[in-house]
Coordinates of C-alpha atoms in Angstrom, one line a residue:
Chain A
M901 CA 6.7 8.3 21.5
E902 CA 3.8 10.6 21.5
P903 CA 0.9 9.9 23.9
I904 CA -2.2 9.0 21.8
T905 CA -5.6 10.0 23.0
T906 CA -7.6 10.6 19.7
I907 CA -6.4 10.9 16.1
T908 CA -8.7 12.6 13.7
S909 CA -7.5 12.3 10.1
R910 CA -8.7 11.5 6.7
T911 CA -8.4 7.8 5.4
L912 CA -5.6 6.8 3.0
V913 CA -7.5 3.6 1.3
L914 CA -4.9 0.7 0.0
P915 CA -7.5 -1.8 -1.4
R916 CA -5.3 -5.1 -1.1
S917 CA -5.3 -7.8 1.0
D918 CA -2.4 -9.9 2.6
V919 CA -0.2 -6.9 2.3
D920 CA 3.3 -8.2 4.1
T921 CA 6.0 -6.8 5.3
D922 CA 8.6 -7.2 2.1
Q923 CA 6.0 -4.8 0.5
I924 CA 5.7 -2.6 3.7
I925 CA 9.4 -2.3 3.8
P926 CA 11.7 -4.4 1.8
A927 CA 14.4 -6.2 3.1
R928 CA 17.2 -4.0 1.6
F929 CA 16.4 -0.9 3.7
L930 CA 16.7 -2.8 6.8
R931 CA 19.9 -2.3 7.3
T932 CA 20.0 0.6 9.6
T933 CA 19.6 0.9 13.6
T934 CA 17.5 4.0 13.6
R935 CA 13.7 4.4 12.7
E936 CA 14.2 7.8 11.0
G937 CA 14.1 8.0 7.3
L938 CA 12.4 4.5 6.8
G939 CA 9.0 6.3 6.1
L940 CA 11.1 7.7 2.4
Q941 CA 10.9 3.6 1.7
L942 CA 7.6 2.7 2.9
F943 CA 6.1 0.5 0.0
S944 CA 8.8 1.3 -1.9
D945 CA 8.3 -1.3 -4.6
W946 CA 4.8 -0.2 -5.3
R947 CA 5.7 3.6 -4.7
Y948 CA 8.4 4.4 -6.9
L949 CA 8.9 3.3 -10.5
P950 CA 12.3 1.6 -11.6
D951 CA 13.7 4.9 -12.2
G952 CA 13.2 5.7 -9.2
S953 CA 10.3 8.5 -9.4
P954 CA 7.1 8.3 -7.9
N955 CA 4.4 6.0 -9.4
P956 CA 1.6 8.5 -10.0
E957 CA -1.0 5.3 -9.8
F958 CA -0.1 4.3 -6.4
E959 CA -2.3 5.4 -3.6
L960 CA 0.0 6.7 -1.5
N961 CA 1.6 9.2 -4.1
K962 CA -1.9 10.9 -4.9
P963 CA -2.3 14.1 -3.9
Q964 CA -5.4 13.3 -1.6
A965 CA -3.1 10.7 0.4
Q966 CA -1.0 13.7 1.6
G967 CA -1.2 14.2 5.4
C968 CA -3.1 11.0 6.5
K969 CA -2.8 9.5 9.5
V970 CA -5.1 6.6 8.7
L971 CA -4.6 3.8 6.5
V972 CA -7.4 1.4 5.5
A973 CA -6.3 -1.9 3.9
G974 CA -7.5 -5.5 3.0
D975 CA -7.7 -8.6 5.2
N976 CA -4.3 -9.8 7.0
F977 CA -2.3 -6.7 7.0
G978 CA 1.4 -7.1 7.9
C979 CA 1.9 -10.5 6.9
G980 CA 5.0 -12.3 6.6
S981 CA 8.5 -11.2 8.4
S982 CA 8.6 -10.1 12.2
R983 CA 10.7 -7.1 11.2
E984 CA 9.9 -4.4 13.5
H985 CA 10.8 -2.0 10.9
A986 CA 7.4 -2.2 9.2
P987 CA 5.6 0.0 11.8
W988 CA 8.4 1.9 12.2
A989 CA 8.4 2.7 8.4
L990 CA 4.3 3.4 8.8
T991 CA 4.7 5.6 11.6
D992 CA 7.9 7.5 10.2
H993 CA 5.6 8.2 7.2
G994 CA 3.1 9.5 9.4
I995 CA 0.6 7.0 9.7
R996 CA -0.6 6.4 13.1
V997 CA -3.8 4.0 12.6
V998 CA -4.1 1.0 10.5
I999 CA -7.9 -0.5 9.8
S1000 CA -8.1 -3.9 8.5
T1001 CA -10.2 -6.9 9.3
S1002 CA -7.2 -8.8 10.7
F1003 CA -3.5 -8.3 11.0
A1004 CA -0.6 -10.5 11.0
D1005 CA 0.2 -11.4 15.1
I1006 CA 3.8 -10.2 15.1
F1007 CA 2.8 -7.1 13.0
R1008 CA 0.2 -6.3 15.4
S1009 CA 2.4 -6.7 18.3
N1010 CA 5.1 -5.0 17.2
S1011 CA 2.8 -1.8 16.2
L1012 CA 1.6 -1.8 19.7
K1013 CA 4.8 -1.2 21.1
N1014 CA 5.6 1.5 18.5
G1015 CA 3.0 3.9 18.7
L1016 CA 0.7 2.6 15.9
V1017 CA -2.7 1.8 16.5
P1018 CA -4.3 -1.5 14.7
V1019 CA -8.0 -1.4 14.7
V1020 CA -9.7 -4.4 13.5
V1021 CA -13.3 -3.7 12.0
D1022 CA -16.0 -6.2 11.1
A1023 CA -16.0 -7.0 7.2
A1024 CA -19.0 -4.8 6.3
T1025 CA -17.2 -1.9 8.1
L1026 CA -14.0 -2.4 6.2
Q1027 CA -15.9 -2.7 2.9
W1028 CA -17.6 0.8 3.5
L1029 CA -14.2 2.3 4.4
L1030 CA -12.7 0.9 1.4
A1031 CA -15.5 2.3 -0.9
N1032 CA -15.3 5.6 0.6
P1033 CA -11.7 6.7 0.6
G1034 CA -10.7 10.2 2.1
I1035 CA -13.3 10.3 4.9
E1036 CA -12.4 11.6 8.0
V1037 CA -12.5 9.2 10.8
T1038 CA -11.4 9.5 14.5
L1039 CA -9.9 7.3 16.6
D1040 CA -10.7 7.6 20.4
L1041 CA -8.5 5.1 22.5
A1042 CA -10.2 5.8 25.5
T1043 CA -13.2 4.3 24.4
S1044 CA -11.7 1.9 22.1
S1045 CA -13.7 3.2 19.1
L1046 CA -13.6 4.6 15.7
R1047 CA -16.0 7.5 14.8
L1048 CA -17.3 7.2 11.4
P1049 CA -19.3 10.2 9.4
G1050 CA -22.9 10.3 10.4
G1051 CA -22.4 9.8 14.3
R1052 CA -21.6 5.9 13.7
S1053 CA -19.1 4.5 15.9
V1054 CA -17.4 0.9 16.2
Q1055 CA -16.0 -0.8 19.1
F1056 CA -12.3 -2.5 18.6
P1057 CA -10.6 -4.9 20.5
I1058 CA -7.4 -3.8 22.7
E1059 CA -5.7 -5.2 25.5
P1060 CA -6.0 -2.8 28.5
F1061 CA -2.2 -2.7 29.0
S1062 CA -1.2 -2.1 25.2
R1063 CA -4.0 0.8 25.3
Y1064 CA -2.6 2.3 28.5
C1065 CA 1.1 2.1 27.2
L1066 CA -0.2 3.8 23.7
M1067 CA -2.2 6.7 25.8
Q1068 CA 1.3 7.3 27.9
G1069 CA 3.5 7.2 24.9
V1070 CA 5.7 4.6 26.5
D1071 CA 6.3 1.1 25.5
Q1072 CA 6.9 -1.9 27.8
L1073 CA 10.4 -1.0 28.7
G1074 CA 9.2 2.8 29.4
Y1075 CA 6.4 1.3 31.4
L1076 CA 9.1 -0.5 33.9
L1077 CA 11.2 2.5 34.1
S1078 CA 8.5 4.6 35.1
K1079 CA 8.0 2.0 38.3
N1080 CA 11.8 2.9 38.8
A1081 CA 11.0 4.3 42.4
E1082 CA 8.6 1.5 43.5
I1083 CA 11.0 -1.2 42.2
S1084 CA 14.2 0.8 43.7
A1085 CA 12.1 0.7 47.3
Y1086 CA 11.2 -2.8 47.0
E1087 CA 14.7 -3.8 46.3
Q1088 CA 15.9 -1.8 49.2
R1089 CA 13.3 -3.5 51.7
R1090 CA 14.4 -7.1 50.4
A1091 CA 18.2 -6.3 50.8
A1092 CA 17.6 -5.1 54.7
R1093 CA 15.8 -8.7 55.3
Chain B
M1427 CA 5.8 -34.8 24.8
T1428 CA 2.4 -34.0 25.5
D1429 CA 1.4 -34.6 29.3
E1430 CA -0.4 -38.4 30.0
G1431 CA -4.5 -37.7 29.7
A1432 CA -4.2 -34.1 27.8
V1433 CA -7.3 -33.1 26.2
F1434 CA -6.9 -31.5 23.0
D1435 CA -9.6 -28.9 21.3
R1436 CA -9.4 -30.8 18.0
E1437 CA -7.8 -33.9 16.9
V1438 CA -6.0 -34.0 13.2
V1439 CA -4.8 -37.1 11.9
M1440 CA -2.8 -36.8 8.9
D1441 CA -1.1 -39.7 6.6
A1442 CA 2.5 -38.2 6.4
G1443 CA 3.0 -40.9 3.6
A1444 CA 0.8 -39.4 1.4
V1445 CA 2.1 -35.9 1.5
E1446 CA 4.2 -35.5 -1.7
P1447 CA 7.5 -33.4 -2.1
M1448 CA 5.7 -29.7 -2.4
I1449 CA 7.0 -26.4 -3.9
T1450 CA 5.2 -23.0 -4.2
W1451 CA 4.4 -21.5 -7.3
G1452 CA 2.7 -18.2 -6.3
T1453 CA 3.9 -15.2 -4.1
H1454 CA 2.6 -16.1 -0.8
P1455 CA 3.2 -19.5 1.1
G1456 CA -0.1 -20.8 0.4
M1457 CA 0.0 -21.1 -3.2
V1458 CA 1.9 -24.4 -3.4
A1459 CA 1.2 -27.7 -5.4
A1460 CA 3.0 -31.1 -5.4
V1461 CA 6.5 -30.8 -7.3
S1462 CA 4.9 -33.6 -9.8
G1463 CA 1.9 -31.6 -10.0
N1464 CA 0.8 -28.4 -11.7
V1465 CA 0.2 -24.7 -11.1
P1466 CA -4.0 -24.4 -10.5
A1467 CA -5.8 -24.0 -13.8
S1468 CA -7.9 -21.3 -11.5
S1469 CA -8.2 -20.0 -8.2
S1470 CA -10.6 -18.3 -6.1
D1471 CA -7.3 -16.3 -4.7
P1472 CA -7.8 -12.5 -5.5
V1473 CA -4.0 -12.3 -6.5
F1474 CA -3.8 -15.4 -8.5
G1475 CA -3.3 -13.7 -11.8
K1476 CA -1.1 -11.1 -10.3
A1477 CA 0.8 -13.8 -8.6
L1478 CA 1.1 -16.0 -12.3
D1479 CA 2.1 -12.7 -13.8
Y1480 CA 4.8 -11.9 -11.4
M1481 CA 6.3 -15.5 -11.5
G1482 CA 6.2 -16.0 -15.1
F1483 CA 3.9 -19.0 -14.8
A1484 CA 1.1 -20.1 -16.9
A1485 CA -2.1 -21.3 -15.0
G1486 CA -2.4 -25.2 -15.4
Q1487 CA 1.1 -25.6 -16.5
K1488 CA 3.4 -28.3 -15.3
L1489 CA 5.9 -27.3 -12.6
A1490 CA 8.4 -30.5 -12.9
G1491 CA 10.8 -29.7 -15.9
S1492 CA 10.4 -25.9 -15.5
P1493 CA 13.8 -24.2 -15.6
I1494 CA 15.4 -22.5 -12.3
N1495 CA 18.5 -20.4 -11.6
V1496 CA 19.5 -20.2 -8.5
V1497 CA 19.1 -22.9 -5.4
F1498 CA 19.4 -21.6 -1.7
V1499 CA 19.3 -24.2 1.1
G1500 CA 19.6 -22.1 4.2
S1501 CA 17.3 -20.2 6.4
C1502 CA 16.2 -20.2 10.0
T1503 CA 13.2 -22.8 8.6
N1504 CA 15.6 -25.4 6.7
S1505 CA 19.3 -25.4 7.8
R1506 CA 19.6 -27.8 10.4
L1507 CA 22.3 -30.4 10.3
T1508 CA 19.5 -33.3 9.1
D1509 CA 18.3 -30.7 6.3
L1510 CA 22.2 -30.3 5.0
R1511 CA 22.1 -34.2 5.2
A1512 CA 19.5 -34.5 3.1
A1513 CA 20.6 -32.1 0.6
A1514 CA 24.1 -33.8 0.6
G1515 CA 22.6 -37.0 -0.1
V1516 CA 21.1 -36.1 -3.3
L1517 CA 24.3 -34.2 -4.3
K1518 CA 26.7 -36.9 -3.5
G1519 CA 28.7 -38.0 -6.4
R1520 CA 26.5 -35.6 -8.4
K1521 CA 27.3 -32.2 -10.0
I1522 CA 24.9 -29.1 -10.2
A1523 CA 23.6 -28.3 -13.5
P1524 CA 25.7 -25.5 -15.6
G1525 CA 24.5 -21.9 -15.0
V1526 CA 22.8 -23.1 -11.7
Q1527 CA 24.1 -21.0 -8.7
M1528 CA 23.5 -22.8 -5.4
L1529 CA 24.4 -21.6 -1.8
V1530 CA 24.4 -23.9 1.3
V1531 CA 24.0 -21.6 4.5
P1532 CA 24.2 -23.6 7.7
G1533 CA 21.9 -22.5 10.3
S1534 CA 24.7 -21.7 13.1
Q1535 CA 28.2 -21.9 13.3
Q1536 CA 27.7 -24.8 15.2
I1537 CA 26.0 -26.4 12.7
K1538 CA 28.5 -25.5 10.2
K1539 CA 31.1 -27.5 12.4
Q1540 CA 29.4 -30.5 12.9
A1541 CA 28.8 -30.4 8.8
E1542 CA 32.3 -30.1 8.2
A1543 CA 33.1 -33.1 10.9
E1544 CA 30.5 -35.4 8.8
G1545 CA 32.2 -34.3 5.5
L1546 CA 29.1 -32.4 4.4
D1547 CA 31.0 -29.4 2.9
R1548 CA 33.3 -31.4 0.9
I1549 CA 30.0 -33.0 -0.9
F1550 CA 28.4 -29.5 -1.8
L1551 CA 31.8 -28.3 -2.6
D1552 CA 32.6 -31.2 -5.4
A1553 CA 28.9 -30.7 -6.2
G1554 CA 29.7 -27.2 -7.6
A1555 CA 27.8 -25.4 -4.6
E1556 CA 29.2 -22.8 -2.2
W1557 CA 29.7 -23.3 1.4
R1558 CA 29.0 -20.3 3.1
E1559 CA 29.0 -18.8 6.7
S1560 CA 25.8 -18.9 8.5
G1561 CA 23.3 -16.2 8.4
C1562 CA 20.2 -14.8 6.8
S1563 CA 21.8 -14.8 3.4
M1564 CA 19.5 -15.3 0.7
C1565 CA 16.3 -15.9 2.7
L1566 CA 15.5 -12.2 2.2
G1567 CA 18.4 -10.8 0.0
M1568 CA 20.6 -10.2 2.8
N1569 CA 24.5 -9.7 2.8
G1570 CA 24.8 -8.9 -1.1
D1571 CA 23.1 -12.6 -1.8
T1572 CA 20.2 -11.6 -3.9
V1573 CA 18.8 -13.3 -6.8
G1574 CA 18.2 -11.3 -10.1
A1575 CA 15.0 -9.8 -11.4
G1576 CA 12.8 -12.6 -13.3
Q1577 CA 15.2 -15.6 -12.2
Y1578 CA 13.8 -18.3 -10.4
S1579 CA 15.3 -19.7 -7.0
V1580 CA 14.2 -22.7 -5.7
S1581 CA 14.7 -21.6 -1.8
T1582 CA 14.2 -23.5 1.4
S1583 CA 13.4 -20.6 3.1
N1584 CA 9.7 -19.9 4.4
R1585 CA 8.6 -16.6 2.5
N1586 CA 7.8 -16.0 -0.9
F1587 CA 6.6 -12.7 -1.3
E1588 CA 7.2 -10.3 -4.3
G1589 CA 10.7 -9.3 -4.1
R1590 CA 11.6 -11.2 -0.9
Q1591 CA 14.8 -12.3 -2.3
G1592 CA 15.5 -9.3 -4.6
V1593 CA 13.8 -6.7 -6.7
G1594 CA 11.5 -9.0 -9.3
A1595 CA 13.0 -12.4 -8.1
R1596 CA 10.8 -15.4 -8.5
T1597 CA 10.8 -17.6 -5.5
L1598 CA 10.1 -21.2 -5.3
L1599 CA 9.8 -22.5 -1.6
A1600 CA 10.8 -26.3 -1.4
S1601 CA 12.3 -28.6 0.7
P1602 CA 16.0 -29.4 1.1
L1603 CA 15.7 -32.7 -0.9
T1604 CA 13.8 -30.9 -3.9
A1605 CA 16.2 -27.7 -3.7
A1606 CA 19.0 -30.2 -4.2
A1607 CA 17.7 -32.4 -7.0
S1608 CA 16.8 -29.1 -8.7
A1609 CA 19.9 -27.9 -8.6
V1610 CA 21.3 -31.3 -10.4
R1611 CA 19.0 -31.0 -13.0
G1612 CA 18.8 -27.2 -13.4
V1613 CA 14.8 -27.9 -13.6
I1614 CA 12.0 -28.1 -10.9
T1615 CA 12.7 -32.0 -9.9
D1616 CA 10.9 -33.9 -7.6
P1617 CA 13.5 -35.7 -5.6
R1618 CA 12.2 -39.2 -5.9
D1619 CA 13.2 -39.1 -9.4
L1620 CA 17.2 -39.1 -8.0
L1621 CA 16.5 -41.2 -5.2
G1622 CA 15.3 -44.1 -7.0

C-alpha cells in the first residue's frame, strides 16, 4: 500500500445516507481473489443503466467527478455486509478518503487496513461539505485533521496504531513483518534458555 | 451466563411474549412491521418513498396476503438445527404453494447431517422444497441462487438492501416459521395461522 501523509483533492459528493456495501460493490462481483478491477464495478447498480452504459445522472459519472480522491457521503456509510471488497472497490477506483458523520464498524475497520481513510466529521461540517461539492480539501494524517477552504480545519478521530499503519503504508501483517528481526532475536533468546 | 454481581450500564426488560412475528417491508432491516400489520402510512425515514417504489408496496398497505415468489430458509442468521426444525414443523404434511420456489440451506455440513438423521430433509422434499448443500446461497445471490427482478422473496437472512438477492429482487426478511408458512400459502402469512 502507498503510504499516506497528506491527500489533497476536490470532493466527490454522494448525498445519500445509509450507503450499504451491496451498493458499493454488489455481491455478484465478489468472485475474485484480487482487488484489481473492482473499481469498474464500484456502485455498479447506480452507476450503469440496464444496457451497461454509464448513467449520466449518477454523481460518479459526471465530468467533475473524474480524478476525485475524496468521497463525501451521508450518515452511516458502509452499512451491511462485512465484505472487504467494499474498500477494495473504492480504492481501486482511486478514492483514498471517505468523509461522513458515521461509518459502519466493520467497513471502517476494513478501510483502515486497506489504505482508505474514514473521516468522521460533525453534522454541520458534513452539511457544509454536501452543499459545496467539488471544493478542495486536504487530509493531513500527521495531525488527524481535514483542511477546508478559508483556512478552516477540523480534527477527526483515528487510533494511533491505524494512523501509523496508514502513514507507513502497511497493514497489521505488514507491521508484524517489519518487526521480523526483533521477533527472530526474541525466539533465539528464548530457545537458548 | 453473566458473572454473579455484574453491574450493567443499562437494563432493558422485554416481554418476549408480546413480540409478534415480524417481517421487513423495505430496503434496510429497520423497515419492519408485524406480519399481521401494515406498511407504515408515513415515515420520517428519508428513503421511505424510494424503498416503497423499489418494493412495489403502497404506504399503509396490509402485509399478510401479499403474494410472494421465493422462500429462502438459510444463511448464517437462521439455519441452525432449531431453525430447520421450526420450518419443518410448519411444512410437515403440507405442500408449498404452486409457483413458489423454496430453498432450504442448512448452516453447515454438520447441521445437514443432523437434520437428515432426524428426517427433516424428507419433510422439506415432500413439501416441494429444495434441500441444498450448506453455503451462502440466496442470502446474497451467490452460487447462481438469485431472485429475479421484481420478485418477492421471504428470506431468513439478515440483509434486505436493494439488489441484495439479485438485481431488482425484493427481499422480505422474516423468521423460519414465517418463511415456511408463507411458502405454504404463497402469500405473506402469519405462522400462527397455520400452527393453530
